[in-house]
XYZ file of C-alpha atoms in Angstrom:
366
model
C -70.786 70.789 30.198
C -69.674 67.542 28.449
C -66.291 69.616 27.230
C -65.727 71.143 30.703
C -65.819 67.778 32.479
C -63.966 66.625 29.885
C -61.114 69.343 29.806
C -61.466 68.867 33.998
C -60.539 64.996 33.803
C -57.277 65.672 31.337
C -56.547 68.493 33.670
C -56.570 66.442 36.418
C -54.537 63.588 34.808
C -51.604 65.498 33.907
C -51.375 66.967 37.351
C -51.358 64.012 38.561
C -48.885 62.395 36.062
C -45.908 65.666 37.217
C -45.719 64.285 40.900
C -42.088 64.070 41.476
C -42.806 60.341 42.110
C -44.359 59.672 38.329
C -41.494 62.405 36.543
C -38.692 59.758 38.110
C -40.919 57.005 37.168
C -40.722 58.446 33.506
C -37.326 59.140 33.222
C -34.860 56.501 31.671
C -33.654 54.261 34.760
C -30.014 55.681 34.359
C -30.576 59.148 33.921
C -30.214 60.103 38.158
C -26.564 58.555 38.350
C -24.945 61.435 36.342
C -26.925 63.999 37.706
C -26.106 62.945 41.194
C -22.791 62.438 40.661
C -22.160 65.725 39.344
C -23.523 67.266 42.558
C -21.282 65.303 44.535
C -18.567 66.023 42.556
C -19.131 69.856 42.916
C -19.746 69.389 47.026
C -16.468 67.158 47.167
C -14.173 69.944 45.302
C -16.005 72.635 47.858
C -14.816 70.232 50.256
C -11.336 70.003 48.749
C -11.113 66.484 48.399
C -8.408 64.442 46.557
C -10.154 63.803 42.920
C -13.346 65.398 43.935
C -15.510 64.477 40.946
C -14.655 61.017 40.785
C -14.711 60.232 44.580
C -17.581 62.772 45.016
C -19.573 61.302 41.898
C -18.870 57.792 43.205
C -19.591 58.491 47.050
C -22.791 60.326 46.040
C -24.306 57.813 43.597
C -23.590 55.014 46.145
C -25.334 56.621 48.803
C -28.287 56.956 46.285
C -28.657 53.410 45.778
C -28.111 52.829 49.067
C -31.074 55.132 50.209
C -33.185 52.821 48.026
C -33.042 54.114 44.669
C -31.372 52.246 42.111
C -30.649 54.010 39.164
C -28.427 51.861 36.404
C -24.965 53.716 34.858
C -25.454 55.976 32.462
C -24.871 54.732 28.608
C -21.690 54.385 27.485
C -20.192 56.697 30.272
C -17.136 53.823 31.806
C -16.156 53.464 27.848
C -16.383 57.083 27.449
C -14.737 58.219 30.819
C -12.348 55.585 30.194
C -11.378 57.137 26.519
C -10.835 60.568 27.893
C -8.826 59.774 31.157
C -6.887 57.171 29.474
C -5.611 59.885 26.883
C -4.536 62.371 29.118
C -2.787 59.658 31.102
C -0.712 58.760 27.829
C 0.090 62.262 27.254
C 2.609 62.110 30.314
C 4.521 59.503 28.610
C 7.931 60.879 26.685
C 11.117 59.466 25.594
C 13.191 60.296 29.147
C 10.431 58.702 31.234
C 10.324 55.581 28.938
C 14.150 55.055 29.277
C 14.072 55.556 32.915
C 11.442 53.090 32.947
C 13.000 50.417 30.746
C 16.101 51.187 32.840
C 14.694 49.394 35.638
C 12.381 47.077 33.852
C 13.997 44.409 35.563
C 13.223 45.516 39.440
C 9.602 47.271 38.443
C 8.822 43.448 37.272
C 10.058 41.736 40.299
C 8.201 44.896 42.600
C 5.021 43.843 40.196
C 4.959 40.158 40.890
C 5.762 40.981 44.796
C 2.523 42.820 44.745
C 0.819 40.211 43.102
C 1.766 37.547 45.761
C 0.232 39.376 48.320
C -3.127 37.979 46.910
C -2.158 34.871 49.249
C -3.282 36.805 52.224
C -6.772 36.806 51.123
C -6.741 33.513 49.959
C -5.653 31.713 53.378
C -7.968 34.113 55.040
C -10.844 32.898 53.332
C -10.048 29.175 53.394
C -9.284 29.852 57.156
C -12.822 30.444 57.679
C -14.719 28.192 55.047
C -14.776 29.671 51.579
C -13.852 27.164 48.572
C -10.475 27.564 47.123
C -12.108 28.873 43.854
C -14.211 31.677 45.634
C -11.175 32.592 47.636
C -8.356 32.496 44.890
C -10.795 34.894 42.322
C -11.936 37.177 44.903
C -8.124 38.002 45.912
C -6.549 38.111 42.768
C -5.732 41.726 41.893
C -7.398 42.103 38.944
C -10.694 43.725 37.049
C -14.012 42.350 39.461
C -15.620 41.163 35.216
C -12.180 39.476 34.635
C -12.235 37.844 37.848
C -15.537 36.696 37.741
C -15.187 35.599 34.060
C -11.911 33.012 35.103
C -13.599 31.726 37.933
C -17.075 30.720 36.226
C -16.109 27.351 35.169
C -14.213 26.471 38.353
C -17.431 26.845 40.553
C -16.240 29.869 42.348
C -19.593 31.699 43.690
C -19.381 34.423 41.839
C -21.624 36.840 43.731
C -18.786 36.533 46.652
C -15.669 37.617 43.755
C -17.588 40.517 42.623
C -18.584 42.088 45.821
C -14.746 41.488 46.848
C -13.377 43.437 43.954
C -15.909 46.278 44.048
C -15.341 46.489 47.714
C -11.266 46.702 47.319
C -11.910 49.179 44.541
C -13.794 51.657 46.373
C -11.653 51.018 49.357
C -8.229 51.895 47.804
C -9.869 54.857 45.667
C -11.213 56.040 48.559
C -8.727 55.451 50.608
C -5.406 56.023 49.100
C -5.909 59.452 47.941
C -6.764 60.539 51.599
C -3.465 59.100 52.927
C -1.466 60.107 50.594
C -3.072 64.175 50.607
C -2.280 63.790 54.666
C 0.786 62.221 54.369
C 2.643 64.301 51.999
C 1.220 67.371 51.731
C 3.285 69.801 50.504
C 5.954 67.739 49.661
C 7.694 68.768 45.808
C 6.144 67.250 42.581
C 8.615 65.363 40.368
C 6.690 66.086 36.952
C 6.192 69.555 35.848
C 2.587 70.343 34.010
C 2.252 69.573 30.705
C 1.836 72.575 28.507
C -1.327 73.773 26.668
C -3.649 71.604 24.108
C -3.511 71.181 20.584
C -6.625 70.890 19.050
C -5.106 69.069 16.133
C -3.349 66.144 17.981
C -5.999 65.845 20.370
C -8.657 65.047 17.902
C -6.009 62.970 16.327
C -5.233 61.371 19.523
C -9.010 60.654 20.266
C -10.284 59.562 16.706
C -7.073 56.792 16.384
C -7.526 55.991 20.574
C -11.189 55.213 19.593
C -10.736 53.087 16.707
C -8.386 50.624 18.598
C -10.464 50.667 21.312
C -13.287 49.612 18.971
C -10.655 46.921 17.684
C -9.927 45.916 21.369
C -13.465 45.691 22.368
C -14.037 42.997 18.848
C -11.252 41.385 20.166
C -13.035 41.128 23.828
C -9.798 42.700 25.683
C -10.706 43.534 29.003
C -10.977 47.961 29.334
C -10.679 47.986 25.507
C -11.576 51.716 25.844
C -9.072 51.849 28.297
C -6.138 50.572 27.046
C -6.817 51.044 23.665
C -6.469 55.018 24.048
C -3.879 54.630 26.220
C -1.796 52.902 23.841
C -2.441 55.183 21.013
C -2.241 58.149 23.134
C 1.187 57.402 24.863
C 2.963 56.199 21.576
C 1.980 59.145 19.896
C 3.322 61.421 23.080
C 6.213 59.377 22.989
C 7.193 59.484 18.815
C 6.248 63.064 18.685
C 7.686 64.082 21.785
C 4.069 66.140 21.890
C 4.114 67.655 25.501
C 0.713 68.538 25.317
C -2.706 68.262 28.046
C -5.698 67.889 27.648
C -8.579 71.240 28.170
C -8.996 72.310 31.350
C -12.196 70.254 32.300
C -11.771 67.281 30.291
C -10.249 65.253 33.119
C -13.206 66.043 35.120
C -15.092 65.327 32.715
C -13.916 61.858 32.776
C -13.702 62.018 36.781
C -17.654 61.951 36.377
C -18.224 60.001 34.034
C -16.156 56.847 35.500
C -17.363 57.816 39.115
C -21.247 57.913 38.471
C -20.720 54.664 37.085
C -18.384 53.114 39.260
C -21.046 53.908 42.175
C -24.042 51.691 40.442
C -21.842 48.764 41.792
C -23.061 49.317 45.555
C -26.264 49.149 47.420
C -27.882 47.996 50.765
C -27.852 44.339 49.797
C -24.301 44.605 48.752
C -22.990 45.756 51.905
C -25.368 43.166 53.906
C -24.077 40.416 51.755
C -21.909 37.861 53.920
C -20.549 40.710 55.722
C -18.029 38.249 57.349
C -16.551 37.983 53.692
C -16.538 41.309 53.171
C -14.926 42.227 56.119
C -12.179 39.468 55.483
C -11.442 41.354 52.480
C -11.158 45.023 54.212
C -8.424 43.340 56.210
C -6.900 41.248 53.162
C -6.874 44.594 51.292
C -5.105 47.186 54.450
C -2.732 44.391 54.809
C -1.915 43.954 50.979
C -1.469 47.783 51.097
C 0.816 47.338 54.097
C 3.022 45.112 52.636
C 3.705 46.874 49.398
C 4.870 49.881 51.409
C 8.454 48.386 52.528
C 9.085 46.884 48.957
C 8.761 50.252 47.793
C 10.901 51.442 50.094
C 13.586 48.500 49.481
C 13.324 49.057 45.354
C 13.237 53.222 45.863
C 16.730 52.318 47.721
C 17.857 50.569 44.781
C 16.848 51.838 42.050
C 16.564 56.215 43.907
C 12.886 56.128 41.787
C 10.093 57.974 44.345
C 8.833 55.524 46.758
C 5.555 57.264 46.780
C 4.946 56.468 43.128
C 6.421 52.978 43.448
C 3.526 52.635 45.881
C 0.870 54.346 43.548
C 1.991 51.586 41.145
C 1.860 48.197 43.085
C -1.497 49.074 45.466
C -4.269 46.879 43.983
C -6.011 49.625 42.683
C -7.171 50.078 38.463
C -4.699 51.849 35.888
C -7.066 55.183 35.733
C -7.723 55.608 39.476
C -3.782 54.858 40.407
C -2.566 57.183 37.792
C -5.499 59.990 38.128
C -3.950 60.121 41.698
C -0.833 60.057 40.662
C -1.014 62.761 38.149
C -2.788 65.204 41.012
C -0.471 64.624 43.093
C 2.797 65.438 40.335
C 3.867 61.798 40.306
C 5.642 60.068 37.881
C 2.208 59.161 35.590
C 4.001 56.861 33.299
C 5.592 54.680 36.105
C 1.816 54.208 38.255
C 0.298 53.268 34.698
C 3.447 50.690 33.484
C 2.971 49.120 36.698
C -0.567 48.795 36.740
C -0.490 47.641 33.203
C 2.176 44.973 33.961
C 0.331 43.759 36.654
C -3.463 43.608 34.936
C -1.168 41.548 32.525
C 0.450 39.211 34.335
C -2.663 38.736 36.433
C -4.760 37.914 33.325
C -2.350 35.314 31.583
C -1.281 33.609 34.660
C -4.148 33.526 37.348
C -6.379 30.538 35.424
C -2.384 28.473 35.031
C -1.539 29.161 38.185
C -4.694 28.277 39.930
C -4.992 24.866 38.125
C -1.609 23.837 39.517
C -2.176 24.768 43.165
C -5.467 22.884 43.014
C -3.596 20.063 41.130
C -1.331 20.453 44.702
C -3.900 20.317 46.663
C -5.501 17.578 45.281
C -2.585 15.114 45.898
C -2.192 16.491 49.372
């Protein structure tokens, strides 16, 4: 009887312990953000959505945490969905695109620090109504939310505020954009033909030498060292070689996922019902931004005859992978979105800390 009652009590224990409750309890904390996000991923390409698995994945996961579960990113999966999509970006690069490019260098720069400028919006929006200079100059620069948060530390910029305002923009222009863009011009003629099948040999290539600079980039502390590392290796080598080659069908996607189940840990209910007077300053600093870049575009396209709707893909403030994953679904010119992207990422990294310690110099002696 001893052994039955026994038996009985384990019996009852692990029944107990398979509730759905005490199996999510015993999972790793990060293990629901990929799974998620690969059903909304499927549901958004049912749907036919503009970059289904990373909007989908992101959307989904967001809603998730929202609902009250808060389930971390998944290990490794930005560096990793940063490593793949970052190499197929660099495959669209080639010799005629870069000389078209550097033919214009000149004008994409001055387009690149006219987008850049628009920052000021946000700023006097947020002084308008309160915030510190700091808080307001970091949370409208158009950079990286880590980047932003990482210059504006040491001036006393509340740094809660700066990362909420970059996560929001983010999801609003990945969101957003694609939409407008699949309304807008649907149907109208790609410029870039698809790239032709993969090599197996340059792509492991291409991924083994994209990784080890990345790991180089990352000792160095570069900000998206996964990033740009494989896109530098990936787009010199397509550019040297003249290569011409994709990546498998399903890799992209692959890195869709990966980037948008993590991308969608950055939002839940307290995010949203943080200062929502802030965040709704930056929803209208952002559409506005957007606004303006639309007849610079249209003044450079004039110019220069490159495709205002790329020219726009390139000075939104939106990151280097989501600008040119729209891009490239769309049959933009890749290479021009990313060189703009980069430039500005660039230019917003070495000059934002300068730049901000002479305006408040200014302001000082007002």
């Amino acid at each position: 009887m001893g052994g039955f009652h026994s038996l009985q009590g384990r019996y009852v224990t692990i029944k107990s312990s398979l509730t759905p409750k005490n199996l999510l309890a015993r999972c790793k904390p990060w293990i629901l953000s990929p799974l998620v996000g690969a059903l909304g991923g499927g549901c958004a390409q049912l749907l036919g959505w503009p970059l289904p698995w990373m909007i989908g994945a992101l959307v989904s996961v967001a809603a998730l945490r929202c609902l009250g579960c808060l389930t971390s990113p998944m290990p490794y999966g930005i560096k990793v969905g940063q490593w793949i999509i970052a190499t197929g970006i660099g495959l669209h690069f080639n010799q005629t695109v870069l000389e078209q490019i550097l033919g214009h260098l000149g004008l994409v720069l001055v387009g690149t620090l006219l987008t850049v400028f628009t920052c000021v919006i946000g700023i006097i929006l947020h002084r308008h109504y309160g915030e510190s200079f700091a808080t307001a100059y970091f949370a409208s620069m158009p950079g990286g939310a880590s980047e932003m948060v990482n210059l504006g530390r040491p001036h006393g910029a509340e740094l809660q505020h700066v990362a909420a305002s970059h996560s929001l923009r983010m999801m609003l222009v990945l969101v957003g954009i694609p939409s407008v863009y699949t309304w807008l011009f649907a149907g109208e003629q790609a410029i870039i033909a698809p790239l032709s099948n993969p090599d197996v040999g340059w792509l492991v290539l291409l991924f083994v030498c994209g990784g080890l600079v990345a790991l180089v980039f990352q000792h160095w502390r570069l900000p998206n060292a996964w990033q740009l590392g494989a896109l530098l290796v990936s787009s010199l080598f397509s550019i040297n070689f003249n290569l011409h080659i994709s990546l498998p069908d399903g890799a992209g996607e692959v890195g869709q996922w990966l980037l948008g189940s993590s991308l969608g840990c950055h939002f839940e209910r307290s995010f949203f019902r943080r200062a929502p007077a802030f965040m709704l300053r930056t929803l209208l600093a952002t559409v506005a931004a957007v606004f303006l870049v639309v007849p610079i575009a249209l003044l450079m396209s004039w110019i220069s005859s490159l495709d205002m709707r790329t020219l726009v893909l390139g000075m939104v403030p939106g990151g280097i992978a989501e600008m040119s994953l729209i891009a490239e679904a769309l049959g933009l010119l890749v290479p021009l979105v990313t060189a703009m992207q980069v430039l500005r990422l660039l230019l917003v990294l070495f000059l934002a800390e300068p730049v901000f310690r002479f305006w408040q110099s200014c302001l000082r002696e007002k």
